[in-house]
mmCIF file of C-alpha atoms in Angstrom:
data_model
loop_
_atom_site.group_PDB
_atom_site.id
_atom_site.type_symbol
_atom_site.label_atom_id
_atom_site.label_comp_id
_atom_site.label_asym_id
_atom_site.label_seq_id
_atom_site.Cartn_x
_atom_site.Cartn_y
_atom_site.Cartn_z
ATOM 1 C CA UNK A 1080 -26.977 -30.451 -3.605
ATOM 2 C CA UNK A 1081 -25.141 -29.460 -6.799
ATOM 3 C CA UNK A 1082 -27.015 -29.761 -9.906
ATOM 4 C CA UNK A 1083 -25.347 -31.597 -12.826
ATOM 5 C CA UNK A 1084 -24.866 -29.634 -15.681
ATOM 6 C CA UNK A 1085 -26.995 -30.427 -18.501
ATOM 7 C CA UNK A 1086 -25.608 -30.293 -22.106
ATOM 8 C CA UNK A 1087 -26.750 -27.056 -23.627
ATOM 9 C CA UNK A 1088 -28.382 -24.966 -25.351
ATOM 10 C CA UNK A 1089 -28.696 -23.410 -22.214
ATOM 11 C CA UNK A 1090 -29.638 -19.594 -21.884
ATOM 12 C CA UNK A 1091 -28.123 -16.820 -20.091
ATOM 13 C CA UNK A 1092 -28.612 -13.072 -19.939
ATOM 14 C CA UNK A 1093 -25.700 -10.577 -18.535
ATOM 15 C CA UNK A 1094 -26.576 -7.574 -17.726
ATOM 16 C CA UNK A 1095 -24.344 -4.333 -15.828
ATOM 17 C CA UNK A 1096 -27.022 -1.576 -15.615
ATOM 18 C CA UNK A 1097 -26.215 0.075 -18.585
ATOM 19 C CA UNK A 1098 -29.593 -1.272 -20.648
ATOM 20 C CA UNK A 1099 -26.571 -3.239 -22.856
ATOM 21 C CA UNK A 1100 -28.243 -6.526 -21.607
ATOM 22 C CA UNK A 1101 -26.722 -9.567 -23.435
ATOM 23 C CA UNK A 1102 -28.894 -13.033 -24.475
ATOM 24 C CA UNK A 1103 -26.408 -16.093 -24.751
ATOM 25 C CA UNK A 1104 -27.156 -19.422 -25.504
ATOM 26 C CA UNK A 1105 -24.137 -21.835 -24.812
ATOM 27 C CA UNK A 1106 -23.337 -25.171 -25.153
ATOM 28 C CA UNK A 1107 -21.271 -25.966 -21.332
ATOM 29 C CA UNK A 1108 -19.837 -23.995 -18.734
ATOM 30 C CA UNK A 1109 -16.683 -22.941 -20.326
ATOM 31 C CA UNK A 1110 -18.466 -21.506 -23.064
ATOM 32 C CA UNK A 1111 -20.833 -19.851 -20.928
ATOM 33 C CA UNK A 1112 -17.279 -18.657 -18.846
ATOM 34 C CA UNK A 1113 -15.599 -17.168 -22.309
ATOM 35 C CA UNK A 1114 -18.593 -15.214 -23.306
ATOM 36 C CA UNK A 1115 -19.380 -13.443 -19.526
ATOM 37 C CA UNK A 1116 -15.646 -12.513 -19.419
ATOM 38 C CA UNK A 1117 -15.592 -11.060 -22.439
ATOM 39 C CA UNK A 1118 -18.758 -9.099 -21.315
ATOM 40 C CA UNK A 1119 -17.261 -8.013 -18.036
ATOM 41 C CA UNK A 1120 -13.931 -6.881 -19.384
ATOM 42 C CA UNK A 1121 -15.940 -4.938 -21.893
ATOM 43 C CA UNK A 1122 -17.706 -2.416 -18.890
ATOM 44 C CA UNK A 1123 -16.953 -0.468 -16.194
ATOM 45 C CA UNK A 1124 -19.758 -1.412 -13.447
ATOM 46 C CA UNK A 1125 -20.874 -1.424 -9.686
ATOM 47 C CA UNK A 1126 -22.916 -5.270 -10.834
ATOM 48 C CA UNK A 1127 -22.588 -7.577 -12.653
ATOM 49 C CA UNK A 1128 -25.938 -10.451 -13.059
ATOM 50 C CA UNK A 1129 -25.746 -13.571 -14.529
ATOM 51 C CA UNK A 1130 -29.265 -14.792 -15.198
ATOM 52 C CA UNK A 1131 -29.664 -18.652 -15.550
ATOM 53 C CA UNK A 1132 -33.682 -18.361 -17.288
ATOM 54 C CA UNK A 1133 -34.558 -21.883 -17.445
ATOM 55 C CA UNK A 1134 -33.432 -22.594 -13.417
ATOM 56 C CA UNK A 1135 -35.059 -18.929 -12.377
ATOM 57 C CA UNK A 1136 -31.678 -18.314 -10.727
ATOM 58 C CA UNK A 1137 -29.438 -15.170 -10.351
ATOM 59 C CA UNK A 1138 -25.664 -14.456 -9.609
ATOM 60 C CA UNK A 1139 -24.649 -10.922 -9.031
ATOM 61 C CA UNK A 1140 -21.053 -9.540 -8.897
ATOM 62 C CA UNK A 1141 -21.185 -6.464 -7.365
ATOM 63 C CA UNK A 1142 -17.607 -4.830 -7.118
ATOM 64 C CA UNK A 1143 -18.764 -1.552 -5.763
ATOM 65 C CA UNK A 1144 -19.706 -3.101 -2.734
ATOM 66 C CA UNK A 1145 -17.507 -5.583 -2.552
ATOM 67 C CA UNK A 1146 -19.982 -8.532 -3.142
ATOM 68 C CA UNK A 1147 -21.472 -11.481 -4.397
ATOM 69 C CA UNK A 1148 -25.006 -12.237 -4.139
ATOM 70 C CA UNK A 1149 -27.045 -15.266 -5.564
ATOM 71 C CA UNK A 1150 -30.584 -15.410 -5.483
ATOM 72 C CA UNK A 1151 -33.131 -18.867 -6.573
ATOM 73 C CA UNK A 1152 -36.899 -17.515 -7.141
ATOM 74 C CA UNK A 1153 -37.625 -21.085 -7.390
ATOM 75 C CA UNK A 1154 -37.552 -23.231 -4.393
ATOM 76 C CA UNK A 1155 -38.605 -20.731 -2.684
ATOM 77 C CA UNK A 1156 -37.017 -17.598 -3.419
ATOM 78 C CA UNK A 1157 -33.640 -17.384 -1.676
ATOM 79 C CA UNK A 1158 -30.982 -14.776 -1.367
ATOM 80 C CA UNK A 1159 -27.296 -15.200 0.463
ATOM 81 C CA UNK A 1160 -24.361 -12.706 0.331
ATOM 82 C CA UNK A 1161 -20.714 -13.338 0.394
ATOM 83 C CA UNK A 1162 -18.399 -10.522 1.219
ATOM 84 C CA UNK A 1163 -15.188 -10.293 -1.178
ATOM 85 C CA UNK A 1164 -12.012 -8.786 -0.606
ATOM 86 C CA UNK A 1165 -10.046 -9.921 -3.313
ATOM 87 C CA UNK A 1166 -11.216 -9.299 -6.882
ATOM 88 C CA UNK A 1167 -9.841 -12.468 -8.291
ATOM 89 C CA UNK A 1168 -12.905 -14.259 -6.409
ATOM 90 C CA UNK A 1169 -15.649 -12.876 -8.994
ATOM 91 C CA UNK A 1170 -14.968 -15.088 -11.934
ATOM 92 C CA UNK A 1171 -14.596 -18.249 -10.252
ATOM 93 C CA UNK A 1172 -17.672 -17.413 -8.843
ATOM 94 C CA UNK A 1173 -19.214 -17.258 -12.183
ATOM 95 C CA UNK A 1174 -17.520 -20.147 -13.182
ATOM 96 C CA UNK A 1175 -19.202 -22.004 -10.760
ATOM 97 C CA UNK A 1176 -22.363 -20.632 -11.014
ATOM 98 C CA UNK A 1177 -22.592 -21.820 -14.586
ATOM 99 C CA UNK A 1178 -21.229 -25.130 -13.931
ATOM 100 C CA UNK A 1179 -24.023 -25.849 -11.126
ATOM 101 C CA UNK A 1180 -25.829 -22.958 -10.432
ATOM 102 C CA UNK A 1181 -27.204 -21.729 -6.856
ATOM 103 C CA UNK A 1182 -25.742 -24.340 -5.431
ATOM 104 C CA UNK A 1183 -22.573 -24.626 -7.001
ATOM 105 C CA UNK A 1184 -21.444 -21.520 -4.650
ATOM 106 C CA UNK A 1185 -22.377 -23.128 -1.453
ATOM 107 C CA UNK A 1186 -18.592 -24.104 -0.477
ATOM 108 C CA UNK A 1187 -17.338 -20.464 -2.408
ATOM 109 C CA UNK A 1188 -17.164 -18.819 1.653
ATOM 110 C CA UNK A 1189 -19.208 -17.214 4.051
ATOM 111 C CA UNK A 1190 -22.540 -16.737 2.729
ATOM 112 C CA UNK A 1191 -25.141 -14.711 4.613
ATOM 113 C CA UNK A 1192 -29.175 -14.275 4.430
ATOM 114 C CA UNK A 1193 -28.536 -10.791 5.352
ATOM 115 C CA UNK A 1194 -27.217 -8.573 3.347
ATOM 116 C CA UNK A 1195 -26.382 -5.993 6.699
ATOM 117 C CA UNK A 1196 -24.690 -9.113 8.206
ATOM 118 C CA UNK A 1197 -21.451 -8.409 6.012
ATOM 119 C CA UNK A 1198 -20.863 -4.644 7.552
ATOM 120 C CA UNK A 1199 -20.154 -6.537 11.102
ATOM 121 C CA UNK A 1200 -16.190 -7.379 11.356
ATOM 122 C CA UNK A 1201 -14.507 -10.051 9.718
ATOM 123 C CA UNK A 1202 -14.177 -11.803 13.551
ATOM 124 C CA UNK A 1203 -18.159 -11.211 14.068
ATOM 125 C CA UNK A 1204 -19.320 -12.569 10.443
ATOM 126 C CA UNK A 1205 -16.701 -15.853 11.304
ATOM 127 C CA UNK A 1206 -18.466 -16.180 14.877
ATOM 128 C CA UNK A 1207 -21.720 -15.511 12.911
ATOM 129 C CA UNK A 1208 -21.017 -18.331 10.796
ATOM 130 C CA UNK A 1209 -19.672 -20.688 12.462
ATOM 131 C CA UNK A 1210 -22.548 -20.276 15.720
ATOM 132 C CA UNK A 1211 -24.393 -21.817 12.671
ATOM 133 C CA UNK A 1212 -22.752 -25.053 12.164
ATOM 134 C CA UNK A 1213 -24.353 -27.684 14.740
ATOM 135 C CA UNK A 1214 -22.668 -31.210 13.691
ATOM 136 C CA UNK A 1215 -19.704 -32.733 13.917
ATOM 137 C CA UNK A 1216 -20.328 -33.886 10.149
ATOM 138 C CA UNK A 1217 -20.978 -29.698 9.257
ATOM 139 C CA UNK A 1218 -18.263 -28.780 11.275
ATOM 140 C CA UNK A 1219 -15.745 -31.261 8.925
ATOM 141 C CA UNK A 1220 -16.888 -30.168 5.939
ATOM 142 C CA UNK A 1221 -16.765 -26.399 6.997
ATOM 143 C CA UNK A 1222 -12.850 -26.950 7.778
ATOM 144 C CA UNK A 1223 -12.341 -29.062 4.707
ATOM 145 C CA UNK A 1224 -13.713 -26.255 2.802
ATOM 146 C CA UNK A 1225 -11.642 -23.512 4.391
ATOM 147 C CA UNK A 1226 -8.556 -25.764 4.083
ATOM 148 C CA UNK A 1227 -9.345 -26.338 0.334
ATOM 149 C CA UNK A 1228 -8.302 -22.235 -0.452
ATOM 150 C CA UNK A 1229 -5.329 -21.817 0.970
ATOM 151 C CA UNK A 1230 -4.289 -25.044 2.942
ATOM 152 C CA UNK A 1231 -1.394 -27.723 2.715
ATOM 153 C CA UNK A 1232 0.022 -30.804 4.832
ATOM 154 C CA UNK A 1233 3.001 -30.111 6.341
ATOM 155 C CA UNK A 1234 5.792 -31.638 4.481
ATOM 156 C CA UNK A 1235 6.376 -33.931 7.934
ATOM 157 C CA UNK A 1236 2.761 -35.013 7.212
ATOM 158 C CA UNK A 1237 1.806 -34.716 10.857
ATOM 159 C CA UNK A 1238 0.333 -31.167 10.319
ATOM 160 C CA UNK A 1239 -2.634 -29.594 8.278
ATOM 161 C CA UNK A 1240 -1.452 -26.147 7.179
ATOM 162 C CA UNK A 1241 -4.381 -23.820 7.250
ATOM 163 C CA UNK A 1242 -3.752 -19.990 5.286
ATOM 164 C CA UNK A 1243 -0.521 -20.785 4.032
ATOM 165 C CA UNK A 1244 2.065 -18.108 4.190
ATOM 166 C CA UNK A 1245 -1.402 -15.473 4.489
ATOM 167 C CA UNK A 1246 -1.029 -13.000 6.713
ATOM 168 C CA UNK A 1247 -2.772 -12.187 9.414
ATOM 169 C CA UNK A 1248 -4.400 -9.458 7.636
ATOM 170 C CA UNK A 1249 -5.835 -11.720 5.074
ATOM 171 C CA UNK A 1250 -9.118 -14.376 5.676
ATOM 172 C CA UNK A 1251 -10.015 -12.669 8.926
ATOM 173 C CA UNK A 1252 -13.642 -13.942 9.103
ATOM 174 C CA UNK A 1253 -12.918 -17.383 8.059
ATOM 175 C CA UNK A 1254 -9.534 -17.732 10.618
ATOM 176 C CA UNK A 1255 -11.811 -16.639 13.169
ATOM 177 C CA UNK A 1256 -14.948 -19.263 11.705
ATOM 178 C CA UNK A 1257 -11.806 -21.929 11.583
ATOM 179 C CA UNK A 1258 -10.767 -21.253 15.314
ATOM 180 C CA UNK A 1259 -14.478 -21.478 16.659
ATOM 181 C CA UNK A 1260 -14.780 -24.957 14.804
ATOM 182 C CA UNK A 1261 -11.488 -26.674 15.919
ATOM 183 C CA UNK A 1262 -12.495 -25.879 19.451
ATOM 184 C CA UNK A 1263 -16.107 -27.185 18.428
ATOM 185 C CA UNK A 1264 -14.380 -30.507 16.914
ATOM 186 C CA UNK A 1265 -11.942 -30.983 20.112
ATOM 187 C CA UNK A 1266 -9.082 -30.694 17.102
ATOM 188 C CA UNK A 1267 -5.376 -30.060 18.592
ATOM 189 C CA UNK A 1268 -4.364 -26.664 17.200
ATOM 190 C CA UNK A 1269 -0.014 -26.514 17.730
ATOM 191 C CA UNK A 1270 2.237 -23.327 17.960
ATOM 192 C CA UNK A 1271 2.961 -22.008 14.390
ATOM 193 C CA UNK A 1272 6.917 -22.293 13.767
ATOM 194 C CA UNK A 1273 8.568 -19.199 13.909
ATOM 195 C CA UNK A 1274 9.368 -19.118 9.737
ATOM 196 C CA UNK A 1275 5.404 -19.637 9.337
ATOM 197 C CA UNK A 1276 4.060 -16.039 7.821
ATOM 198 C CA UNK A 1277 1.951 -14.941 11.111
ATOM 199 C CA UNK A 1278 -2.062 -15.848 9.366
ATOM 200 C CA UNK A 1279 -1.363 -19.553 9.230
ATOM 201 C CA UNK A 1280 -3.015 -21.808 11.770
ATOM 202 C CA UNK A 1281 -1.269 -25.523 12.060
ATOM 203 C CA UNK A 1282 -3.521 -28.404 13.124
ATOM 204 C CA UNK A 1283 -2.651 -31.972 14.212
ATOM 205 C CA UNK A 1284 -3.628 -34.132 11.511
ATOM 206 C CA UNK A 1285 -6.979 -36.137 12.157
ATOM 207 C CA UNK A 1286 -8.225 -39.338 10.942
ATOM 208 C CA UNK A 1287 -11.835 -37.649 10.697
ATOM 209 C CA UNK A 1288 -10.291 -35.054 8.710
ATOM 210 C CA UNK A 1289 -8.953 -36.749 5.916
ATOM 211 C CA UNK A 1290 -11.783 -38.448 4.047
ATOM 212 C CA UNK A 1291 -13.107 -35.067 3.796
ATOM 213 C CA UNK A 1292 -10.049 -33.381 2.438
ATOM 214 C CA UNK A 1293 -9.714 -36.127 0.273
ATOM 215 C CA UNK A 1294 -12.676 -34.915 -1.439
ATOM 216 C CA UNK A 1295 -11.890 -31.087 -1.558
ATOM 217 C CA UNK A 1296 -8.138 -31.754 -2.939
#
């Protein structure tokens, strides 16, 4: 569960590897957000950590790769991976991470205990992660969430829109989660009209559905 965010000071180190490390204490999240971007914009790096000291937790952009990584020493010490393929994705990331730490990420995509788990393909790692997902209630939130990026209702308001106007290029691993779990949740999936860009999935709206995208809109 997401942490709330505690009025500050609150103390973060950034660090890229280049022994430049930087101590910040910050009032909220935004300010927190203003002072890492001005840190990242300010290096050329392979990682990027965010170090939250008080909560023993750890976010770490790691362009070089093509990752994000956050880590809790605390209860116990966990580590999950999330492959990126679009740089845009690394400072929401931090954004969240400072807003509710570890677990303000857990809805960010496709995280993975194993790091080795993100060299399989993009239709393995959404098989991968959707094999996980047992219950019908995990299953709705895991569409709600994938809808929530890049999804709309159809203006006839009798479709959900999932990846719209993607191609089918983009969001392999989390079409191929998304088609695993509407065949898990019985949902009717419907032809795509021919003007739909080819990476869009269309889905029969659902009453069980919409409470939870109700809560991701």
């Amino acid at each position: 569960m997401a942490r709330p965010y505690i009025p500050g000071p609150k103390q973060f180190v950034f660090a890229a590897g280049d022994g430049k490390d930087r101590q910040v204490s910050v009032g909220d999240p935004q300010e927190a957000y203003v002072q890492f971007s001005a840190f990242f914009r300010e290096r050329q790096s392979a990682t990027y950590t965010i170090e939250d000291v008080s909560a023993s937790q750890r976010l770490a952009l790691m362009p070089g790769q093509g990752v994000i990584a956050r880590f809790d020493v605390a209860d116990p010490h966990r580590s999950e991976y999330l492959k990126v393929h679009r740089a845009n994705r690394y400072m929401p990331s931090a954004m969240l991470f400072f807003e509710n730490g570890y677990a303000g990420l857990d809805h960010f995509g496709q995280w993975f205990t194993d790091l080795a788990d993100l060299d399989a393909t993009p239709e393995a790692r959404g098989a991968a992660r959707a094999a996980t997902i047992t219950t019908e209630a995990a299953a709705i939130e895991a569409v709600a969430r994938i809808w929530a990026n890049a999804g709309i209702v159809d203006p006839s308001d009798q479709f959900y829109v999932f990846f719209d106007s993607h191609d089918a290029d983009d969001d392999r691993a989390e079409r191929a989660e998304l088609l695993t779990l509407i065949e898990f949740l019985g949902l009717e999936r419907v032809d795509t009209p021919a003007e739909a860009a080819d990476g869009e999935v269309w889905v029969r709206t659902e009453t069980r559905l919409d409470v939870a995208y109700e809560r991701w809109s």
